[in-house]
Each structure stands twice: as C-alpha cells, then as structure tokens.
CSV table of C-alpha atoms and ligand atoms in Angstrom, one decimal:
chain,number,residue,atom,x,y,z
A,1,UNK,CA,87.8,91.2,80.4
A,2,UNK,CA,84.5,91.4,78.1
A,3,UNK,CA,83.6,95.3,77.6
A,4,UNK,CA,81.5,96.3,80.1
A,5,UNK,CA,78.0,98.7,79.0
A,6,UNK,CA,78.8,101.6,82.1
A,7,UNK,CA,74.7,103.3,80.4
A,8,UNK,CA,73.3,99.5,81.4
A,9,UNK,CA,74.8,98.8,84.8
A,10,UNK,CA,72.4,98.0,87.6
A,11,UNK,CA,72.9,97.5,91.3
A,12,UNK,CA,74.4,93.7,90.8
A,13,UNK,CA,77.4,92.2,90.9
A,14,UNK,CA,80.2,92.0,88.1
A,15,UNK,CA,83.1,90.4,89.2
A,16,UNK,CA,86.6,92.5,89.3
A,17,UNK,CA,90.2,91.9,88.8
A,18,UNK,CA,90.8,91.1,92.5
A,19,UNK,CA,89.1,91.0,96.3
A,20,UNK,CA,91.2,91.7,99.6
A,21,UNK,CA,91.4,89.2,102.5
A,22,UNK,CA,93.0,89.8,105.8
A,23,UNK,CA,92.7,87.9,109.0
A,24,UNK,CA,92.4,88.8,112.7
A,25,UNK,CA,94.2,86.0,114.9
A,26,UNK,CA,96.1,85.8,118.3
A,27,UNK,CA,96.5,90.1,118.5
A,28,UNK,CA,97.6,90.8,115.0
A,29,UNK,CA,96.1,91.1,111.2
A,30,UNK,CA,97.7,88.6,108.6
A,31,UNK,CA,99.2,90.7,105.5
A,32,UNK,CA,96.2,91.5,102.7
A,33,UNK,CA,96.0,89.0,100.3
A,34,UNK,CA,95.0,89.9,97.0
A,35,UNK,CA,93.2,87.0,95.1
A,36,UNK,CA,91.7,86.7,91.8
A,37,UNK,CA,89.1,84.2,92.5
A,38,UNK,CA,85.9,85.8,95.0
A,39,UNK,CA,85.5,82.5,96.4
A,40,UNK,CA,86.1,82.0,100.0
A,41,UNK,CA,88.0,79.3,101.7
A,42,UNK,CA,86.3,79.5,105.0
A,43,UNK,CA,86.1,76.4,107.6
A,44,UNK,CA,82.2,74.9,107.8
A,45,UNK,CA,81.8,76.0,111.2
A,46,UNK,CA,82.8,79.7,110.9
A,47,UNK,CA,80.5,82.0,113.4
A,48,UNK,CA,79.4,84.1,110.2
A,49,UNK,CA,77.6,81.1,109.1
A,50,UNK,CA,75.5,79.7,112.0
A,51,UNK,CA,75.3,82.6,114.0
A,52,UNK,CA,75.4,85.9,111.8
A,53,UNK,CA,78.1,86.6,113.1
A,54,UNK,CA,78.9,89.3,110.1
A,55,UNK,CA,78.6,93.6,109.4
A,56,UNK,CA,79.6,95.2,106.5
A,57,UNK,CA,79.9,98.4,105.0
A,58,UNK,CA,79.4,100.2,101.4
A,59,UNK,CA,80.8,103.4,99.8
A,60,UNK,CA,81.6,104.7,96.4
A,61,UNK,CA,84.6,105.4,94.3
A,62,UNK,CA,83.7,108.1,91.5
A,63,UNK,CA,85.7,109.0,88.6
A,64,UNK,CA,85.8,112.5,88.6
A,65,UNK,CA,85.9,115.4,86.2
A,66,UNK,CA,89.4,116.4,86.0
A,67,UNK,CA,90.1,112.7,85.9
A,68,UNK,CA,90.6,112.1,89.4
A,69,UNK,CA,89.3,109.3,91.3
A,70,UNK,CA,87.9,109.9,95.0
A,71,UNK,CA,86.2,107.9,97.7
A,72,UNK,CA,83.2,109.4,99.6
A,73,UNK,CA,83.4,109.5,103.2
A,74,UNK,CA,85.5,106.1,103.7
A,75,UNK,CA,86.7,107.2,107.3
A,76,UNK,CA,82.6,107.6,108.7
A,77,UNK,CA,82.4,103.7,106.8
A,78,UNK,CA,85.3,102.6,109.3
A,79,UNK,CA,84.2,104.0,112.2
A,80,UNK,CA,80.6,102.4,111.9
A,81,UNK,CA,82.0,99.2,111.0
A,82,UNK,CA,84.2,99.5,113.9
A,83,UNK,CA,80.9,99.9,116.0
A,84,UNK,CA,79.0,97.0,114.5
A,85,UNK,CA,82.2,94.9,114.8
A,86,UNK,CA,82.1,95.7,118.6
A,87,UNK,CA,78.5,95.1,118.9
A,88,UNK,CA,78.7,91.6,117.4
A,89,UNK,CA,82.2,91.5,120.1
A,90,UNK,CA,84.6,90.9,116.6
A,91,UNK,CA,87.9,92.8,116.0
A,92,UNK,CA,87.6,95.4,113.3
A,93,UNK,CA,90.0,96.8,111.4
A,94,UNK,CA,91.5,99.9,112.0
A,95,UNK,CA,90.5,103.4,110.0
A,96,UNK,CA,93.5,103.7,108.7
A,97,UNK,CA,93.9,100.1,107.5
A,98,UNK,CA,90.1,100.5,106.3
A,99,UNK,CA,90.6,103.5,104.1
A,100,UNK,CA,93.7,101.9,102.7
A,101,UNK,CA,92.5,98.7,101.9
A,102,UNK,CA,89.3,101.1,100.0
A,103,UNK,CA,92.6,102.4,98.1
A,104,UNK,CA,93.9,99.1,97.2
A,105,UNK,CA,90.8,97.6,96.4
A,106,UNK,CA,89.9,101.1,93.7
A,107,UNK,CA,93.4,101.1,92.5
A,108,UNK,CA,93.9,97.1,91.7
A,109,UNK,CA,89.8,97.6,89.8
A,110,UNK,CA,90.8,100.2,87.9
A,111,UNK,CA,89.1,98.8,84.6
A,112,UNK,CA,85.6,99.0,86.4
A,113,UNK,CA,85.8,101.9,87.5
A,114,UNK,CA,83.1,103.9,85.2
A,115,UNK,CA,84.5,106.7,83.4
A,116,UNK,CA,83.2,110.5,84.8
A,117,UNK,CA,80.8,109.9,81.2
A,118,UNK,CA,78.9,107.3,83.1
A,119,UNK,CA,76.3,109.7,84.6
A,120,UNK,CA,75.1,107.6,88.0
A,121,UNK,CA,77.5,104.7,87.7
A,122,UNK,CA,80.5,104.1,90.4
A,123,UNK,CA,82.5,102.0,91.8
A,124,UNK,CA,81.0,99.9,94.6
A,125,UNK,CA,82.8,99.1,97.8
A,126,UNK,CA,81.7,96.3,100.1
A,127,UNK,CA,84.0,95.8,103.0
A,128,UNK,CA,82.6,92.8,104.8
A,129,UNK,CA,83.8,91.5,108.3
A,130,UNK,CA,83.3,87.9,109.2
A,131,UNK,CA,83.5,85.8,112.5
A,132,UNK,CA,86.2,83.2,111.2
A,133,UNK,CA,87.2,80.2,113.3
A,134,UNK,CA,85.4,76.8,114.0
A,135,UNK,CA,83.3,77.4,116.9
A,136,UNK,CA,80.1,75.6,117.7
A,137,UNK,CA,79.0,77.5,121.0
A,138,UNK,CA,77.3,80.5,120.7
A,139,UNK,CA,80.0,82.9,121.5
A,140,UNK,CA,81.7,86.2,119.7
A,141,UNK,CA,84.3,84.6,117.3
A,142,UNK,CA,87.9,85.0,118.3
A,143,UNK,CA,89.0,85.6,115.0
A,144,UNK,CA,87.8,87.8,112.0
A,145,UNK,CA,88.2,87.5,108.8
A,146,UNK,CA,88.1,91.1,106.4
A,147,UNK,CA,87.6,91.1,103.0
A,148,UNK,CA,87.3,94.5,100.5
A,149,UNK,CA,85.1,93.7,97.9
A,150,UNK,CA,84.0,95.9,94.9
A,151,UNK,CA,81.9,95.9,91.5
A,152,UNK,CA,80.7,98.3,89.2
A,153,UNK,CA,77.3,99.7,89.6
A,154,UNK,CA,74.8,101.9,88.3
A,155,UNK,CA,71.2,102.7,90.0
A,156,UNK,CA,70.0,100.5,92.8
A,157,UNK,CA,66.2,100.5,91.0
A,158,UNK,CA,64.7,101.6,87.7
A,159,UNK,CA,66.8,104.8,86.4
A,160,UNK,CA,69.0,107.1,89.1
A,161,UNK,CA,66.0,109.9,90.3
A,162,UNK,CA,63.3,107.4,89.3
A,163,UNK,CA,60.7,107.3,91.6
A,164,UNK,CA,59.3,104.4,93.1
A,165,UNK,CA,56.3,103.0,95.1
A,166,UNK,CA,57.0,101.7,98.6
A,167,UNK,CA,54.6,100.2,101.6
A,168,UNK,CA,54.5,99.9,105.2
A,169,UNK,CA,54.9,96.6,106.2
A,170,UNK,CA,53.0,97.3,109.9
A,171,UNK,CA,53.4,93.7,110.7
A,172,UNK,CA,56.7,93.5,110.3
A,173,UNK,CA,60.0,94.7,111.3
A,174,UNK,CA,63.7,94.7,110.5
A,175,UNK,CA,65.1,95.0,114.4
A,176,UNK,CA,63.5,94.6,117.6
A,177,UNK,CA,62.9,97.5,120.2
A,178,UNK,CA,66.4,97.7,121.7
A,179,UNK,CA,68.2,95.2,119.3
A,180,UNK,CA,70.2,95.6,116.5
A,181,UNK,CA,68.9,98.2,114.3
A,182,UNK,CA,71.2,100.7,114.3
A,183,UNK,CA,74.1,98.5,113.5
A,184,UNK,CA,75.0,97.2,110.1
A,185,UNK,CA,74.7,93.7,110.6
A,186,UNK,CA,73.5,91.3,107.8
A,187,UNK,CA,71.1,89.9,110.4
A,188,UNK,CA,69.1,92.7,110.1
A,189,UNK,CA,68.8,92.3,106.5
A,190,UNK,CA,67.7,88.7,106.7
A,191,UNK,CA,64.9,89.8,109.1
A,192,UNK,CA,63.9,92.3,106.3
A,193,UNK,CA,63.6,89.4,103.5
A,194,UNK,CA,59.9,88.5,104.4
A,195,UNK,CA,58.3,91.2,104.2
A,196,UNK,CA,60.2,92.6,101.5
A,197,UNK,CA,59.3,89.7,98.9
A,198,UNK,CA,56.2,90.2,99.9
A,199,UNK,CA,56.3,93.7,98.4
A,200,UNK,CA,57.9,92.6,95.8
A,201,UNK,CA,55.0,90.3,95.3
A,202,UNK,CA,52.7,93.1,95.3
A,203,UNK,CA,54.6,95.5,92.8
A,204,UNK,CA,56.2,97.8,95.3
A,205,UNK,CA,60.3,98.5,94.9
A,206,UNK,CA,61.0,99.1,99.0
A,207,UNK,CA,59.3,98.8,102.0
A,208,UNK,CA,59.1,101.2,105.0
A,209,UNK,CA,59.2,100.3,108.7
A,210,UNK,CA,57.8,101.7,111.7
A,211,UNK,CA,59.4,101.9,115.2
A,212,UNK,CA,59.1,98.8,116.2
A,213,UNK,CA,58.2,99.5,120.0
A,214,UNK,CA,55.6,102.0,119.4
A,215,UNK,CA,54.4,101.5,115.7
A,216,UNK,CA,53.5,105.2,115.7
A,217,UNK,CA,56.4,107.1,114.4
A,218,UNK,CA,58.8,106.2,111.0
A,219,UNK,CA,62.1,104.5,110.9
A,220,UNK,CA,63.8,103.8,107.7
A,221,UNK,CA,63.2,101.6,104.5
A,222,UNK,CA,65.1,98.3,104.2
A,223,UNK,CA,68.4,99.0,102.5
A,224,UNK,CA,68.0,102.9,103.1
A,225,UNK,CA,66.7,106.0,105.2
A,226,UNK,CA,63.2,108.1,105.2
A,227,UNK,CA,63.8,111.6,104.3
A,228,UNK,CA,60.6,113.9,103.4
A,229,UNK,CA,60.7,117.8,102.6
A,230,UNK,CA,58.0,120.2,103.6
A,231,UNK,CA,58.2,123.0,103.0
A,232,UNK,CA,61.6,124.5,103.4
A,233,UNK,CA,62.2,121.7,105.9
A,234,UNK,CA,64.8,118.6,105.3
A,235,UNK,CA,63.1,116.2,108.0
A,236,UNK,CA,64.5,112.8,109.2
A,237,UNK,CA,63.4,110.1,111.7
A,238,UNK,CA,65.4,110.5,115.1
A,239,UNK,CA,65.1,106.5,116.2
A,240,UNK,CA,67.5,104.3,118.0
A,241,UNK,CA,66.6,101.6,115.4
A,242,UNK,CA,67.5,102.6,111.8
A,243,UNK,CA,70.9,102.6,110.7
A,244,UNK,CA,73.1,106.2,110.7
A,245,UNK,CA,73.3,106.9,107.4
A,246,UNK,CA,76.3,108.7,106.0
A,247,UNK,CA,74.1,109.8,102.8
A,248,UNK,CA,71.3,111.1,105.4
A,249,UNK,CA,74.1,113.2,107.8
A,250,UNK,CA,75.7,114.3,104.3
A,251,UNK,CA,72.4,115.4,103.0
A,252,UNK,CA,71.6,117.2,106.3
A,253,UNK,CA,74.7,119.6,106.3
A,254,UNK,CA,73.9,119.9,102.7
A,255,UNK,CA,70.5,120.9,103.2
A,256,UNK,CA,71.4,123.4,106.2
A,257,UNK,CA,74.0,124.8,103.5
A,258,UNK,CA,70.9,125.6,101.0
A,259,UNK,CA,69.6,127.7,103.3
A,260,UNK,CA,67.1,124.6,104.9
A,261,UNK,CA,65.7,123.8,108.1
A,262,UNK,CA,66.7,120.5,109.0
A,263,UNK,CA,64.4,118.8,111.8
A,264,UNK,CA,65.9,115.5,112.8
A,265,UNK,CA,63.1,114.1,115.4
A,266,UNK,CA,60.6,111.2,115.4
A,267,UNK,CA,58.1,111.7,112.7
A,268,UNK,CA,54.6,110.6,113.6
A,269,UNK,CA,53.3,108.1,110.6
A,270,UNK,CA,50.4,110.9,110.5
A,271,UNK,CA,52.8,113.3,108.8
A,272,UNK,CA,53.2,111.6,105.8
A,273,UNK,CA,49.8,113.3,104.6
A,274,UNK,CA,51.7,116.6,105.2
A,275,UNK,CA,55.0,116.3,103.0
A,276,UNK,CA,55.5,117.6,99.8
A,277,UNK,CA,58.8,114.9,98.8
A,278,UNK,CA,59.2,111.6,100.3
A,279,UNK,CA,62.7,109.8,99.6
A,280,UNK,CA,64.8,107.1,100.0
A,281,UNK,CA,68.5,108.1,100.9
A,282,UNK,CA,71.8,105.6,101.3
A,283,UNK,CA,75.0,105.0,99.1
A,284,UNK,CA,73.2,102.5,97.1
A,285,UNK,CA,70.0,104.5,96.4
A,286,UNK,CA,71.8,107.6,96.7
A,287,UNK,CA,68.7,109.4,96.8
A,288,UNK,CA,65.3,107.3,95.1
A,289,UNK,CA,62.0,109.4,95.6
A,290,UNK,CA,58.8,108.1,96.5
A,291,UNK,CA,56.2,108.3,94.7
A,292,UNK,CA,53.4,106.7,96.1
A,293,UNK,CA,53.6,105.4,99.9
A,294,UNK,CA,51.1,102.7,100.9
A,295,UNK,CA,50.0,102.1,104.7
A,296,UNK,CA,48.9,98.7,104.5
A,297,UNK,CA,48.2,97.2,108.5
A,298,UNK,CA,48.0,93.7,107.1
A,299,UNK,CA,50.8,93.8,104.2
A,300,UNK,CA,48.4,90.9,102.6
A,301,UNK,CA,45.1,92.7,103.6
A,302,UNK,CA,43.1,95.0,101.2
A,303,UNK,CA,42.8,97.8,103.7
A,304,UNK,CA,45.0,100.4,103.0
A,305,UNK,CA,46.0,104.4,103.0
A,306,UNK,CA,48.1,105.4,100.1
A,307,UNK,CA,50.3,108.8,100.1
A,308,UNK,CA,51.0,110.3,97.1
A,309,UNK,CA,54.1,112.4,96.3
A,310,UNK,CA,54.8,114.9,93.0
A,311,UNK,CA,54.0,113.3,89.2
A,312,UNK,CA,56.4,110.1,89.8
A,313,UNK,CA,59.3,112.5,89.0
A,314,UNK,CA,62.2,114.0,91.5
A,315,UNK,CA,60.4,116.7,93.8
A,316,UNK,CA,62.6,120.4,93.3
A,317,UNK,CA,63.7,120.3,96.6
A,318,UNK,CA,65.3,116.2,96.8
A,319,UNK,CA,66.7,117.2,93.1
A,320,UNK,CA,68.7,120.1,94.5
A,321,UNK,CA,70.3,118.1,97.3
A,322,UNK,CA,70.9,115.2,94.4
A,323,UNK,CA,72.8,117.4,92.2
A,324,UNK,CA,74.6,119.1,95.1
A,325,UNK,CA,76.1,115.5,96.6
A,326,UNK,CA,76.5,114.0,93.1
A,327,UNK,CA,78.5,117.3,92.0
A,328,UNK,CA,80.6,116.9,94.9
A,329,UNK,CA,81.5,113.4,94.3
A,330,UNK,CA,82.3,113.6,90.9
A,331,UNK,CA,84.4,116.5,91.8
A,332,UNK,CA,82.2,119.0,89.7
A,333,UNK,CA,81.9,121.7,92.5
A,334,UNK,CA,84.3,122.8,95.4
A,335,UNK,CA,84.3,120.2,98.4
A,336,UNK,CA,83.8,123.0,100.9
A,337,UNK,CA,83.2,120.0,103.7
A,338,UNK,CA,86.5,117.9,102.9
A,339,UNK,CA,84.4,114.7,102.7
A,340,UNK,CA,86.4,113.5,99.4
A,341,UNK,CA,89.6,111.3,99.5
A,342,UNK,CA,91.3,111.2,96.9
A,343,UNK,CA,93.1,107.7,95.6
A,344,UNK,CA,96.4,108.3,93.9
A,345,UNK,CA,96.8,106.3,90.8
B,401,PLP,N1,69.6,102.2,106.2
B,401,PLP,C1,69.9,100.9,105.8
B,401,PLP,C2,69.0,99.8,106.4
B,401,PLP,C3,70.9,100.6,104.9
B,401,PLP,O1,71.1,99.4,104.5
B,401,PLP,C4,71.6,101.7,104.4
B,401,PLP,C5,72.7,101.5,103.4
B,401,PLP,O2,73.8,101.5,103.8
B,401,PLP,C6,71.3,103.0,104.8
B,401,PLP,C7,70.3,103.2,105.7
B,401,PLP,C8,72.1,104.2,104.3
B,401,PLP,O3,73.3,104.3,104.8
B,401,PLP,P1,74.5,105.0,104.1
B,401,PLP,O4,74.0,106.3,103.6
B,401,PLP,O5,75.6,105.1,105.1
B,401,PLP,O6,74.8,104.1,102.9
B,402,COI,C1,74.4,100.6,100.8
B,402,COI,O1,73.6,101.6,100.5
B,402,COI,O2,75.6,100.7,100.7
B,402,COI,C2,73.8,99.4,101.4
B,402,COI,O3,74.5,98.7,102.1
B,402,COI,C3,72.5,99.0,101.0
B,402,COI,C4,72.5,97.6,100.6
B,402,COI,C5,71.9,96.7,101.5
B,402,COI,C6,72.1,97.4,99.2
C-alpha cells in the first residue's frame, strides 16, 4: 500500500483493502462477500443500468481522540436507504445488517482510516443498492444487489470552511414537482449534471435550486442542503423535494442546543438579501459556506443578482455549529445526543 498524504486528501476516490457485496434473491440475502478487486461482475442487463434503478447512502467514520473509531449516525443512513429502496420498489437491507456491514467495511480499511491528526479527513462510506437481475421490461428489479464501499477523504471543495461561490440554476432542476427529490436516488444526480457543468463552466463550485413547482422559494444545492443564519436564527428550506439531510437535522438540534432559533419553513428566494451566513450542509461538505450567491434566470444569460455573504471566510455563527459537530465526531466533547457508534477494533 503506497503511503497515503491524510493533509492532501480531497473528496476522490482511493481505492481500499476491500468492498462488501451481498445479494437479495428468492427471500433471503447471500452471505457478504469481501473482495479485493472494486470491480463488479454484474449481468449487461441489470435494472441499475438501463433504468436507474440504484440509491445509495454516505457517512463518516472518524478517528477519534482517545483513539477510538466511531460512525456518525449510521442507523438515520439505513433507514433512508430503506426508504429510497422502497421508493425504487427494491429490497433493502436491514438496519441492523446496514450498521454492521458500516463495521465490517471501517474495520477491514483500517489503514485508510486518517489518524485523529488529520484535521477534516475521514473515512468515507458509500453503501450503494443496485437492481441486479436481467430484466428488460421496465419493472422494480426482483433482486438487489448491496455493496459497502469506502475511501479516504478530505474536503469536498477547496479547504474544509472554505467558502465558495454558488448560482441559481432557474432553468433547471434536480427533481420534478412530486417526483423523486426527496429520495437518494442517483437519478437525481444525473438530472443535476447539466446544469452543474454549466457552473462549473462559469467558475462557480455548486449550484442552488429552486422549488421546482413554484420557482419562488429555495430547495437545496446539488450534493447538499441550504442553510442561512440571521440573526440568532438557524433557518432551513421545508420542501418535499430536497433530500433529508442527516447533517441539516444534526445541525438543527445543535443549533437549538446553542441557544438558536431554528425556523424550518419554505424560504422565499427574496430572503437571501436578508441573511447574514449562507451554507452548504451534508456529510460530504460537512458544512461549506457561501460566499457569493448568484441569481442568474438564464444560467447562460448575463442578467443576474448576486448575494454576498461575510469576507469569503466562515460566518461566527456556521463556525460555531462546525466546531460543535466536528468535536463530536472526533470524540472531542461529550455526545450528550448518542448519535456516535462506536466500531470495536
Ligand atoms: N442533499 C443532497 C442532494 C445530497 O446529495 C446530500 C448528501 O448526502 C445532502 C443533501 C446531505 O445529506 P446528509 O447530511 O445526510 O449527507
Ligand atoms: C454525501 O454528502 O454523502 C453525498 O452523498 C453527496 C455526494 C453526492 C457527494
């Protein structure tokens, strides 16, 4: 295994000791597989490739100060895979087969794990659920194929708490009105690709959508969710199309905690001239402020609005829920919420 640089990691992929594969057929789950090589042996007409038939999940493994390793949340990662499993009509692994599998896959990857040193670095998880067997009708596969994945990783852009500029992509969306937003579905991040290289294009890091039924109130950025502070106010889009975050419910208990109002309600695209922090929240981005916010109606046209948040460092108020969640992972402060689970090595 060449030595791995934990200070230079970046939200890619390095490939680990092993992957986990277990398969849903007639009632019952095969035994997991552990395998070495990360390439799949999956027939040419599996559902996950013609149809999407496919969800997955992510969450962290930390290293902790006293040397312990813990996973963040793993149980809220099961249960939502469990609901986009049923959405796409797929069998899903149990929690409790989840959260051990999470074990398995942390305790077989050991050597990329980052050390507690390697401030903002962790140990990615990427359980994946695929519609398996030859099919060529449109139709929920009958079986399912699960596979833990994992690599090291540091911040998803730039430096962790470096702020970024991010636009409104008003012509697009990720989901439709009623469709499949709220679920984690890779279909969803497809639809995002568009618009998001077209962002790229243009210099910006993510790109923010809008409700796509009414166009008038904020829904979340393409891999993460909207959060903005004002005042002493934590507020968050209520929408039936972004995903349920884990990092945004996390942040709200945390927020409540410090003594903040949380407001989770739809958030008129007018109020982004009122906020004092914009950010991006999620397990990959953990939290990335904003710096500048660009409403542009046209993506490609010249005509836009642009928002403009703190000096292009971390606002007070995002920093002091950053450190709070960060602490807690990394096992710096008490975990009054008992959101940790530990891995025994
Ligand atoms: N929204 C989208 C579209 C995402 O891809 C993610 C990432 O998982 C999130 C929000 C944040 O969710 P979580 O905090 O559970 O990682
Ligand atoms: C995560 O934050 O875990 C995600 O799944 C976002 C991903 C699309 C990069």
């Amino acid at each position: 295994m060449t030595k791995i640089d934990w200070s230079k990691l970046t939200f890619s992929y390095t490939k680990t000791n092993t992957i986990l594969s277990t398969s849903y057929r007639d009632g019952a789950w095969s035994p997991v597989e552990s395998l070495t090589d990360d390439t799949l042996r999956l027939t040419s007409f599996a559902g996950a490739l013609h149809y999407a038939i496919e969800c997955f999940e992510g969450l962290k493994a930390f290293r902790g100060k006293d040397g312990k390793v813990r996973l963040f949340r793993p149980e809220e990662n099961a249960r939502r895979l469990q609901r986009s499993a049923k959405y796409l009509g797929i069998e899903a692994p149990s929690t409790e087969m989840f959260v051990e599998m999470c074990k398995q896959a942390v305790r077989e990857n050991l050597d990329f794990l980052p050390p507690y040193e390697a401030t903002g670095a962790s140990l990615y998880l990427r359980p994946t659920l695929i519609g398996s067997n030859p099919q060529l009708g449109v139709q929920s596969s009958k079986e399912s194929t699960f596979l833990m994945l994992c690599s090291p990783v540091g911040a998803y852009t730039g430096g962790a708490l470096e702020a970024i500029d991010c636009v409104i992509a008003r012509n697009y969306d990720r989901a439709a009105p009623n469709g499949s937003g709220a679920f984690k579905v890779g279909g969803n991040y497809a639809c995002s690709l568009c618009s998001l290289n077209i962002a790229h294009e243009l210099g910006y890091k993510a790109v923010l959508y809008l409700d796509p039924a009414t166009k008038t109130t904020i829904d979340e950025f393409n891999s993460s969710n909207f959060f903005a502070i004002r005042g002493n106010s934590y507020i968050t889009p209520k929408s039936d199309s972004i995903l349920p975050s884990i990092t945004n419910m996390s942040l709200e208990t945390v927020a409540a905690h410090l003594g903040m109002e949380v407001e989770r309600r739809p958030v008129p695209v007018e109020e982004l001239a009122t906020f004092d922090e914009v950010g991006e929240c999620g397990t990959a981005v953990v939290i990335t402020p904003v710096h500048k916010l660009v409403d542009k109606p046209f993506l490609e046209s010249e005509e836009e609005t642009v928002y403009t948040y703190g000096d292009g460092m971390c606002g007070p108020k995002s920093l002091r829920l950053y450190n709070y969640i960060t602490q807690l992972q990394r096992g710096e402060i008490e975990d009054i919420f008992g959101w940790n689970v530990e891995v025994e090595i």
